[in-house]
PDB file of C-alpha atoms in Angstrom:
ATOM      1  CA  UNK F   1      30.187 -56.167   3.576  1.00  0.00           C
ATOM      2  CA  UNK F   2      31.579 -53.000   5.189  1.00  0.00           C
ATOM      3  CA  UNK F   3      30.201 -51.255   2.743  1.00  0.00           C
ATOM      4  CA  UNK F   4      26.565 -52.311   3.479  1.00  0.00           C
ATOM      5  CA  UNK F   5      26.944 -51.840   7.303  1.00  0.00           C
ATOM      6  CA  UNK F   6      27.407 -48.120   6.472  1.00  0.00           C
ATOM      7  CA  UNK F   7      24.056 -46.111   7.457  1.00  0.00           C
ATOM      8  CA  UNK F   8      22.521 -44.450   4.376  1.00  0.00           C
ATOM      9  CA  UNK F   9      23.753 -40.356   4.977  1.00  0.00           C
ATOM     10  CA  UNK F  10      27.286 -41.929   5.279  1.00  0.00           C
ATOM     11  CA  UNK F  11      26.772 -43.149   2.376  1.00  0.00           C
ATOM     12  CA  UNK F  12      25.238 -40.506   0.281  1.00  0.00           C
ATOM     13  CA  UNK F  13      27.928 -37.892   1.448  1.00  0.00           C
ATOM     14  CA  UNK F  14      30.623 -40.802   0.367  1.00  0.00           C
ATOM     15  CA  UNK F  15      29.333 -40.409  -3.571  1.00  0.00           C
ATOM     16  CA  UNK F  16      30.588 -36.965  -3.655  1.00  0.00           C
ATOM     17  CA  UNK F  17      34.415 -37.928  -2.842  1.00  0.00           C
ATOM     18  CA  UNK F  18      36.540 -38.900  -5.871  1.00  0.00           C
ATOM     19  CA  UNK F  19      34.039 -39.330  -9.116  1.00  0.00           C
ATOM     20  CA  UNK F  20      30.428 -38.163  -9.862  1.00  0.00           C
ATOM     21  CA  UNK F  21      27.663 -39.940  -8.925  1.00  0.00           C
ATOM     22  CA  UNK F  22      26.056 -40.626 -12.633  1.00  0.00           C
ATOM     23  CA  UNK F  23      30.201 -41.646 -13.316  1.00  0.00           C
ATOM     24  CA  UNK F  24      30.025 -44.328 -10.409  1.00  0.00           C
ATOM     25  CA  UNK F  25      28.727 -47.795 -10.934  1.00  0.00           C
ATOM     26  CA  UNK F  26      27.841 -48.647  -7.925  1.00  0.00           C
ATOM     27  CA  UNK F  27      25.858 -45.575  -7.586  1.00  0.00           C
ATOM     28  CA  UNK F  28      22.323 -46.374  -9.475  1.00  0.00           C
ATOM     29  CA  UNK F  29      22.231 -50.265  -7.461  1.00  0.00           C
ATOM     30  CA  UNK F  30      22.863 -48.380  -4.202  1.00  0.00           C
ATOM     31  CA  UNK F  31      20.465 -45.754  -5.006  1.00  0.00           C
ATOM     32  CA  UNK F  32      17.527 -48.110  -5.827  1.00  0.00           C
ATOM     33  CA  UNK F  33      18.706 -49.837  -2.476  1.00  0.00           C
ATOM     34  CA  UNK F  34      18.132 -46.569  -0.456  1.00  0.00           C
ATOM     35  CA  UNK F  35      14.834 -45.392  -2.583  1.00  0.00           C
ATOM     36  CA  UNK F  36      13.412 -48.914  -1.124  1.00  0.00           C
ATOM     37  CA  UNK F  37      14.390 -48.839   2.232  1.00  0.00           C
ATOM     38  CA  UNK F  38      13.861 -45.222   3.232  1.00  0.00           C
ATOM     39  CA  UNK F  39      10.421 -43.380   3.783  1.00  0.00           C
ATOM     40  CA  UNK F  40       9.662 -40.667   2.459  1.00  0.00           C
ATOM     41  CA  UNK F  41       6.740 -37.746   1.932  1.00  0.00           C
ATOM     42  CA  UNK F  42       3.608 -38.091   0.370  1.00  0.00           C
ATOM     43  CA  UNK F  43       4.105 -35.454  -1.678  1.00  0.00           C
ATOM     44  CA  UNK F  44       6.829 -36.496  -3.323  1.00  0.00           C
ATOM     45  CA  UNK F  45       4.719 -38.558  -5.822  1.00  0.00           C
ATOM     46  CA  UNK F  46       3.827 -34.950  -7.355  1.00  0.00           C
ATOM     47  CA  UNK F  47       5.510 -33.715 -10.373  1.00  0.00           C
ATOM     48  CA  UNK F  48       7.495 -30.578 -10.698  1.00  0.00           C
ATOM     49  CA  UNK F  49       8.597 -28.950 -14.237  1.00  0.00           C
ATOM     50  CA  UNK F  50      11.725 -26.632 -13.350  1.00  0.00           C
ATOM     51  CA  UNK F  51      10.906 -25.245 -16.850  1.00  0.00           C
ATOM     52  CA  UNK F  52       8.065 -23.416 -15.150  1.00  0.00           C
ATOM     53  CA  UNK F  53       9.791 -22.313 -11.929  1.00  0.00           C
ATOM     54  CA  UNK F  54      11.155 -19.043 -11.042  1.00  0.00           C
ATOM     55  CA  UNK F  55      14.134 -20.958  -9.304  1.00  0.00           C
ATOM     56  CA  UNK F  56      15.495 -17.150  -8.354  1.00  0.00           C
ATOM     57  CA  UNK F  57      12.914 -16.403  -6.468  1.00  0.00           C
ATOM     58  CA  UNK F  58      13.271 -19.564  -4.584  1.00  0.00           C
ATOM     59  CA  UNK F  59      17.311 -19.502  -4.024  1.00  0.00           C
ATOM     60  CA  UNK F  60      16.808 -16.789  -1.201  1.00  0.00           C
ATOM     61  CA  UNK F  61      14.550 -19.252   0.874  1.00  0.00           C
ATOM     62  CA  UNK F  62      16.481 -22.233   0.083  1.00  0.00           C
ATOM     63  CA  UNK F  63      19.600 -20.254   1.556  1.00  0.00           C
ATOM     64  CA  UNK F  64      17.718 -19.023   4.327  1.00  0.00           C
ATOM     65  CA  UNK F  65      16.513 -22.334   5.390  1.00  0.00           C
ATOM     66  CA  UNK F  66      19.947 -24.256   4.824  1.00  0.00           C
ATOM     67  CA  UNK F  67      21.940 -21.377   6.924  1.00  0.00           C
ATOM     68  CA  UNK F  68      18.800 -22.074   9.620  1.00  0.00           C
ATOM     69  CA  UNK F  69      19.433 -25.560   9.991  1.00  0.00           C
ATOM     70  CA  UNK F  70      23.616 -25.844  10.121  1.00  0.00           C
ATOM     71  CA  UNK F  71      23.519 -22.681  12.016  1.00  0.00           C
ATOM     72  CA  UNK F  72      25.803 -20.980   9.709  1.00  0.00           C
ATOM     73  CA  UNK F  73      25.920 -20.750   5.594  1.00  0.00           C
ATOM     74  CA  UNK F  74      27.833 -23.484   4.084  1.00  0.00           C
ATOM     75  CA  UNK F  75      28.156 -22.585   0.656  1.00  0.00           C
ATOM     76  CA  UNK F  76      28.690 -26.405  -0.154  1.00  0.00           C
ATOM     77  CA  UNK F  77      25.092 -28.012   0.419  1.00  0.00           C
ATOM     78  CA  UNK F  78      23.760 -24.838  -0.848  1.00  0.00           C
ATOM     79  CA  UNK F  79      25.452 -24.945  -4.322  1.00  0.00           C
ATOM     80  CA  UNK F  80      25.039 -28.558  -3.979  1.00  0.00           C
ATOM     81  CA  UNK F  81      20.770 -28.530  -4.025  1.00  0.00           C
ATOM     82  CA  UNK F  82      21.010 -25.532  -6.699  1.00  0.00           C
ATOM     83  CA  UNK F  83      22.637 -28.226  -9.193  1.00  0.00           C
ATOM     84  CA  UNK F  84      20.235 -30.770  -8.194  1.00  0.00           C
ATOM     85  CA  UNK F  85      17.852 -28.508  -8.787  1.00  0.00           C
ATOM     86  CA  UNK F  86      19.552 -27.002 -12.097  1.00  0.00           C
ATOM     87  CA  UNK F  87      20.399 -30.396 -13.669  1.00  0.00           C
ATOM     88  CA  UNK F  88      16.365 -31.976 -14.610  1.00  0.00           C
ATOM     89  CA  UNK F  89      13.874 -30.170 -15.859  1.00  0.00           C
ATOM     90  CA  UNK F  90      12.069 -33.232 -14.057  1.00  0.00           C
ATOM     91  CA  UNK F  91      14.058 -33.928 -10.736  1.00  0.00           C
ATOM     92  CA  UNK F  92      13.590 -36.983  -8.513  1.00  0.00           C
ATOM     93  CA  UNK F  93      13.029 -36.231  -5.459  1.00  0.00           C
ATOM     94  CA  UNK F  94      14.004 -39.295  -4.199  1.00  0.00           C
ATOM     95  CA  UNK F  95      17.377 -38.936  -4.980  1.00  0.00           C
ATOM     96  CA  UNK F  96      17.842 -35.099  -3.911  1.00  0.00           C
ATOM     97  CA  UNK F  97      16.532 -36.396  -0.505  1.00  0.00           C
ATOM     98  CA  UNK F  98      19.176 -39.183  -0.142  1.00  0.00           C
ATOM     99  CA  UNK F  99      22.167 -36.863  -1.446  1.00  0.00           C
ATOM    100  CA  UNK F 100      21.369 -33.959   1.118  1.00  0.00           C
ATOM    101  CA  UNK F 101      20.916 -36.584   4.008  1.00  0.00           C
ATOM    102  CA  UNK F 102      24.633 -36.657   4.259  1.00  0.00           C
ATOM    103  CA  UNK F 103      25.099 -33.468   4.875  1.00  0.00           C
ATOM    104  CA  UNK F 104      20.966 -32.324   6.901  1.00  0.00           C
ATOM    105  CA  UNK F 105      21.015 -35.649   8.664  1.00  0.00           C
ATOM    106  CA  UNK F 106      17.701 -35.932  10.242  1.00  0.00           C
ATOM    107  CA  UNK F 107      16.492 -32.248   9.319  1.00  0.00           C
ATOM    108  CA  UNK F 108      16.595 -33.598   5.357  1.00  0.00           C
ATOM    109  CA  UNK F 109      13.271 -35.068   5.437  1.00  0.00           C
ATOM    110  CA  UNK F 110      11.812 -31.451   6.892  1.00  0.00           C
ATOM    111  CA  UNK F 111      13.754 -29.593   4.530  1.00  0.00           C
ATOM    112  CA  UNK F 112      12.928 -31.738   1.495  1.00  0.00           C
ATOM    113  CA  UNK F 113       9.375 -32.056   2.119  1.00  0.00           C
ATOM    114  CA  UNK F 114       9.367 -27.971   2.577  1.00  0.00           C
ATOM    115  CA  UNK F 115      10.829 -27.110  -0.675  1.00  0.00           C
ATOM    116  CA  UNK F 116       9.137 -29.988  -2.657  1.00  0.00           C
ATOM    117  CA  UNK F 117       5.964 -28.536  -1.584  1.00  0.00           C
ATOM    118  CA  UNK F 118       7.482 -25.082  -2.674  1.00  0.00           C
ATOM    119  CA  UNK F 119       8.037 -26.636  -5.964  1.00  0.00           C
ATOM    120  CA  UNK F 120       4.994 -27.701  -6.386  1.00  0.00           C
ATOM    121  CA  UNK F 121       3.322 -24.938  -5.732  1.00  0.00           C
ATOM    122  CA  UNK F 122       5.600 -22.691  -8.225  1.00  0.00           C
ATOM    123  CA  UNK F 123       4.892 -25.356 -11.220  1.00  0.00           C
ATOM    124  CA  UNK F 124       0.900 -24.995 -10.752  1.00  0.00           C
ATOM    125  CA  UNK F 125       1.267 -21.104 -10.796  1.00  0.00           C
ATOM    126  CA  UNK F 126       0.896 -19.694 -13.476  1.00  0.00           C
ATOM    127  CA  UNK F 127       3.866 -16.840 -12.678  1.00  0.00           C
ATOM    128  CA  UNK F 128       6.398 -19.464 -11.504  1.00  0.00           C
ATOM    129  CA  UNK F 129       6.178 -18.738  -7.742  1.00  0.00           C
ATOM    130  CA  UNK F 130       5.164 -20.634  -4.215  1.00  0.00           C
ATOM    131  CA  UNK F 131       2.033 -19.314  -2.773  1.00  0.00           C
ATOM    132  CA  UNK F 132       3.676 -19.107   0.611  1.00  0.00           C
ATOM    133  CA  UNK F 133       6.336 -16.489  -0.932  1.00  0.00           C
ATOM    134  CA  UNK F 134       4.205 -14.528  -2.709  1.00  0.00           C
ATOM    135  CA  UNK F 135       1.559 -14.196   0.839  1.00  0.00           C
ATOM    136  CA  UNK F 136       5.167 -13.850   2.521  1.00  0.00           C
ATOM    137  CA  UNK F 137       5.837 -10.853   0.378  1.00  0.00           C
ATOM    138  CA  UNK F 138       2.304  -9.213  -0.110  1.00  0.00           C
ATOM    139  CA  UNK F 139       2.438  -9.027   3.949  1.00  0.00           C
ATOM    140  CA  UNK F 140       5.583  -7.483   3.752  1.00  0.00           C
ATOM    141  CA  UNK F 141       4.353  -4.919   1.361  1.00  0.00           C
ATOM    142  CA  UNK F 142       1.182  -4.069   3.585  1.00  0.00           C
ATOM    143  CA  UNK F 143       3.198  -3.941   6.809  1.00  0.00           C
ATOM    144  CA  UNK F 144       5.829  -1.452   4.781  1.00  0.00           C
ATOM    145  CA  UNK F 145       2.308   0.470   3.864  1.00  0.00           C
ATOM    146  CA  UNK F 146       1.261   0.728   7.403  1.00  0.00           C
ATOM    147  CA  UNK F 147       4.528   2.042   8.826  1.00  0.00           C
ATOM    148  CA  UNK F 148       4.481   4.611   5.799  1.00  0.00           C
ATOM    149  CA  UNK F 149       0.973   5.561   6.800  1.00  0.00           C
ATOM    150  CA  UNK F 150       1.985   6.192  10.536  1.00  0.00           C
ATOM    151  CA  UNK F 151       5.334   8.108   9.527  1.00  0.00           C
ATOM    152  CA  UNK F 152       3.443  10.172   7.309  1.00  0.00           C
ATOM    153  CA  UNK F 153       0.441  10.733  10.145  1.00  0.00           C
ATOM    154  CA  UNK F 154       3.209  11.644  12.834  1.00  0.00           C
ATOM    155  CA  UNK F 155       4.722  14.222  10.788  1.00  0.00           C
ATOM    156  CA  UNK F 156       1.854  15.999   9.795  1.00  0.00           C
ATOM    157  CA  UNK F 157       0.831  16.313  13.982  1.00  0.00           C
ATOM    158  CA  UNK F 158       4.285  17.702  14.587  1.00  0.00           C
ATOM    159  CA  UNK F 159       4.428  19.982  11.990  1.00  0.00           C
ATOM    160  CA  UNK F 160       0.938  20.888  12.998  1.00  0.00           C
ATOM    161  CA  UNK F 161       2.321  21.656  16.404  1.00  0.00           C
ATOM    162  CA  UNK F 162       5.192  23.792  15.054  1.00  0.00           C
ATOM    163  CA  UNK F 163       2.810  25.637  13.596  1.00  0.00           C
ATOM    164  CA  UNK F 164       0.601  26.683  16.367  1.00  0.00           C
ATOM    165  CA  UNK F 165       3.748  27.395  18.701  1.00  0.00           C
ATOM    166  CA  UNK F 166       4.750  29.653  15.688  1.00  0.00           C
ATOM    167  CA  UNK F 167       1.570  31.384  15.773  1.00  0.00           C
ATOM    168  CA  UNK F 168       2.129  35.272  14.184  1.00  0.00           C
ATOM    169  CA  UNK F 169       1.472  38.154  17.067  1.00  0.00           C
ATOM    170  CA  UNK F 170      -0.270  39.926  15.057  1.00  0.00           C
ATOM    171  CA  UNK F 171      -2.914  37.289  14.158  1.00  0.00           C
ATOM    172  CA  UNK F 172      -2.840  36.622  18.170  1.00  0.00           C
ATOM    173  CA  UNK F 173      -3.891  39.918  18.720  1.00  0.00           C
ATOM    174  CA  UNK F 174      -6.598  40.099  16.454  1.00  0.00           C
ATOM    175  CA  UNK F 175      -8.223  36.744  17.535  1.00  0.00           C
ATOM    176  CA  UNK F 176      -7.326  38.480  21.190  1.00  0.00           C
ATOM    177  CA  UNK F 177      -9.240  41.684  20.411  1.00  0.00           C
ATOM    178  CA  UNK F 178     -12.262  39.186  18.483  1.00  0.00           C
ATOM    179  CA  UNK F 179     -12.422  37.229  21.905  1.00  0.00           C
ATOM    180  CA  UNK F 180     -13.241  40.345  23.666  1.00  0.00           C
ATOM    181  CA  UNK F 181     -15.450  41.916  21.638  1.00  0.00           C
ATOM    182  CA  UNK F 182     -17.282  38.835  21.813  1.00  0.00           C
ATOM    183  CA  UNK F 183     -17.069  38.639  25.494  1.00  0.00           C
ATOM    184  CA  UNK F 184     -18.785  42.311  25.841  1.00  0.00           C
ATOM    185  CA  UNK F 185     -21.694  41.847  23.336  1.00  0.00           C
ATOM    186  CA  UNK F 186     -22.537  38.532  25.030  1.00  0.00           C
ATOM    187  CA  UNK F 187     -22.595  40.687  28.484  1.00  0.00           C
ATOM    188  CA  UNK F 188     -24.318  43.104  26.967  1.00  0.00           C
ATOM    189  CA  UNK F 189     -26.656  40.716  25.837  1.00  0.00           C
ATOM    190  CA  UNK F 190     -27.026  38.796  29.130  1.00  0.00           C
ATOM    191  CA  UNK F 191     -27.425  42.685  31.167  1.00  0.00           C
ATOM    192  CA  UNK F 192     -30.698  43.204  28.507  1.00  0.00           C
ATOM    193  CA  UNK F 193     -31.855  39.736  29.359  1.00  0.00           C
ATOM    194  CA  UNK F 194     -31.705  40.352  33.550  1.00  0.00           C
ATOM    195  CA  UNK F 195     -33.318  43.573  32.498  1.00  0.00           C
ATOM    196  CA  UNK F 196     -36.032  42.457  30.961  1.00  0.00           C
ATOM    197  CA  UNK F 197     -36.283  39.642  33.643  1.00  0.00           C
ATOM    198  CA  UNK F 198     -36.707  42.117  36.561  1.00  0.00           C
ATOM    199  CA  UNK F 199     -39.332  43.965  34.783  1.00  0.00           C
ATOM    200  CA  UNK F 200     -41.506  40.772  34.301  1.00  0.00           C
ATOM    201  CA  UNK F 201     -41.042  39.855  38.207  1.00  0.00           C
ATOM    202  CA  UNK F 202     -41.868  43.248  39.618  1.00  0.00           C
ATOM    203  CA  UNK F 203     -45.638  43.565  41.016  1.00  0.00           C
ATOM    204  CA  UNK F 204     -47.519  45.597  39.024  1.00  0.00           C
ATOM    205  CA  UNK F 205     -48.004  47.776  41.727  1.00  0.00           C
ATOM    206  CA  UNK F 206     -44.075  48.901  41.190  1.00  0.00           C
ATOM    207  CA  UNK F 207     -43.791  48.624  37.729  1.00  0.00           C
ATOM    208  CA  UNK F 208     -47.425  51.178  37.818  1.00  0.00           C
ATOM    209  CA  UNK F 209     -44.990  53.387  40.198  1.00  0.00           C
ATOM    210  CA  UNK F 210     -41.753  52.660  37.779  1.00  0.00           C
ATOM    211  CA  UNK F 211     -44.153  54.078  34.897  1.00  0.00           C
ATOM    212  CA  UNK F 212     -45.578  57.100  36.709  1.00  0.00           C
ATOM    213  CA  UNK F 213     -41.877  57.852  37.708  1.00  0.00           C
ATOM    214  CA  UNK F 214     -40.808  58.156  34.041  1.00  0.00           C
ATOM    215  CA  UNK F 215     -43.859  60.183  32.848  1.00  0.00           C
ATOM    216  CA  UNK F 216     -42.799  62.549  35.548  1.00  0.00           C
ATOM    217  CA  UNK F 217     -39.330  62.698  34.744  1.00  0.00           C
ATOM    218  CA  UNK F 218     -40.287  63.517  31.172  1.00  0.00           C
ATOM    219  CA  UNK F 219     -42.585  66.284  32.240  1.00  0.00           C
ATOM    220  CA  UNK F 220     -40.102  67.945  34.326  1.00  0.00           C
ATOM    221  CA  UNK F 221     -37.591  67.941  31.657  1.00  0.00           C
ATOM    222  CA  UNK F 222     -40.366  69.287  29.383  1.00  0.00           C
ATOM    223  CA  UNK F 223     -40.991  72.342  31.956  1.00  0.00           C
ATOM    224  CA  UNK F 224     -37.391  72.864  31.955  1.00  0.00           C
ATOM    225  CA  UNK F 225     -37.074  73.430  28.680  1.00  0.00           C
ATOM    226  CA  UNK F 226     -39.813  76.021  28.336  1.00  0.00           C
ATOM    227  CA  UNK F 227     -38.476  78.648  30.946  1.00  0.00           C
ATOM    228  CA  UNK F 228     -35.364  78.406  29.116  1.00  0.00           C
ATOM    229  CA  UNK F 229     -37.268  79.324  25.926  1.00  0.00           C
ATOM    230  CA  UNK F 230     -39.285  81.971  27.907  1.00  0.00           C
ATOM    231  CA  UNK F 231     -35.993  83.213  29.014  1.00  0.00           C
ATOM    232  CA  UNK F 232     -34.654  83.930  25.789  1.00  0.00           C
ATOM    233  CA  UNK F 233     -37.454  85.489  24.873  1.00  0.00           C
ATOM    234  CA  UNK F 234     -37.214  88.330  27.418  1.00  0.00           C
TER     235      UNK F 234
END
């Protein structure tokens, strides 16, 4: 009678005292008790073949998630869900929930319903992993990509700015002495264009006077030149 006042994760954590649970008599008629009086998931009715999952790749995350609940890593339940785990190729997930109530309390149904899922999942694919770890860990992979790709990008600017602070004098110069020879020809350029400019706005009254003042400079310089022939001459 005392007995059968106890609640059920009393009663679960009290099978681990003193003898193992397939060892203890009592244990299958108070199991069937519990497995009719307790709900559980949905998706508990699926099956899961341990044969064909990677149960490596799963301790991490059922460490993780154990440590998360407690608040701190208790090697106990951890080991404990590993044998469970370790025992069947065919576990019952009934029972697993109703041992790791004693020690989860009300997180077991969570927890249970998480990793069964997990299990699931790792049984229907084909390389023996959950989908949500292997999305978990292709993210990871693309986010350690990213921050690659931005290292790499900010080292190439710096070094790019090294360089140009390092710039060689003598390549400054040149580009120095390029700059200005460009700088002349284009005034050069510009003087010939305001040149030509003037020309085409003058009347034609002063360019006819511009003309007439060349022709006679030419003439004159002409006549120079013959008295200093006739010079020689004499």
């Amino acid at each position: 009678a005392q007995e059968r006042g106890r609640p059920a994760a009393e009663m679960s954590a009290g099978f681990f005292r003193g003898t193992a649970m397939d060892q203890d008599p009592r244990f299958k008629s108070k199991m069937k008790k519990l497995k009719k009086t307790m709900n559980f998931p949905p998706c508990y009715k699926q099956k899961v073949d341990m044969t064909k999952v990677r149960l490596a790749v799963l301790k991490p995350w059922i460490s993780h998630r154990v440590t998360e609940i407690l608040g701190f890593p208790d090697e106990i339940v951890i080991d404990l869900i590993f044998n469970l785990l370790e025992e069947k190729e065919k576990p019952d997930p009934k029972a697993m929930h109703i041992q790791v109530t004693g020690f989860l309390e009300k997180n077991a149904k969570g927890f249970m319903e998480e990793l069964w899922e997990m299990l699931v999942s790792a049984t229907n694919n084909p390389m023996g992993i959950p989908d949500e770890i292997l999305e978990a860990k292709k993210k990871e992979i693309l986010a350690k990509q990213k921050e690659k790709e931005r290292l790499t990008a900010e080292v190439k600017r710096k070094q790019e700015l090294l360089q140009k602070d390092n710039h060689p004098p003598r390549e400054r110069r040149r580009d120095e002495r390029w700059d200005r020879r460009s700088s002349r020809f284009d005034d050069r350029k510009d003087d010939r264009r305001r040149s030509r400019f003037r020309r085409r706005s003058d009347s034609p009254d002063e360019r006819r006077r511009s003309d007439d003042d060349r022709r006679d400079n030419k003439r004159s310089r002409s006549r120079g030149r013959d008295r200093d022939r006739g010079d020689e001459s004499d």
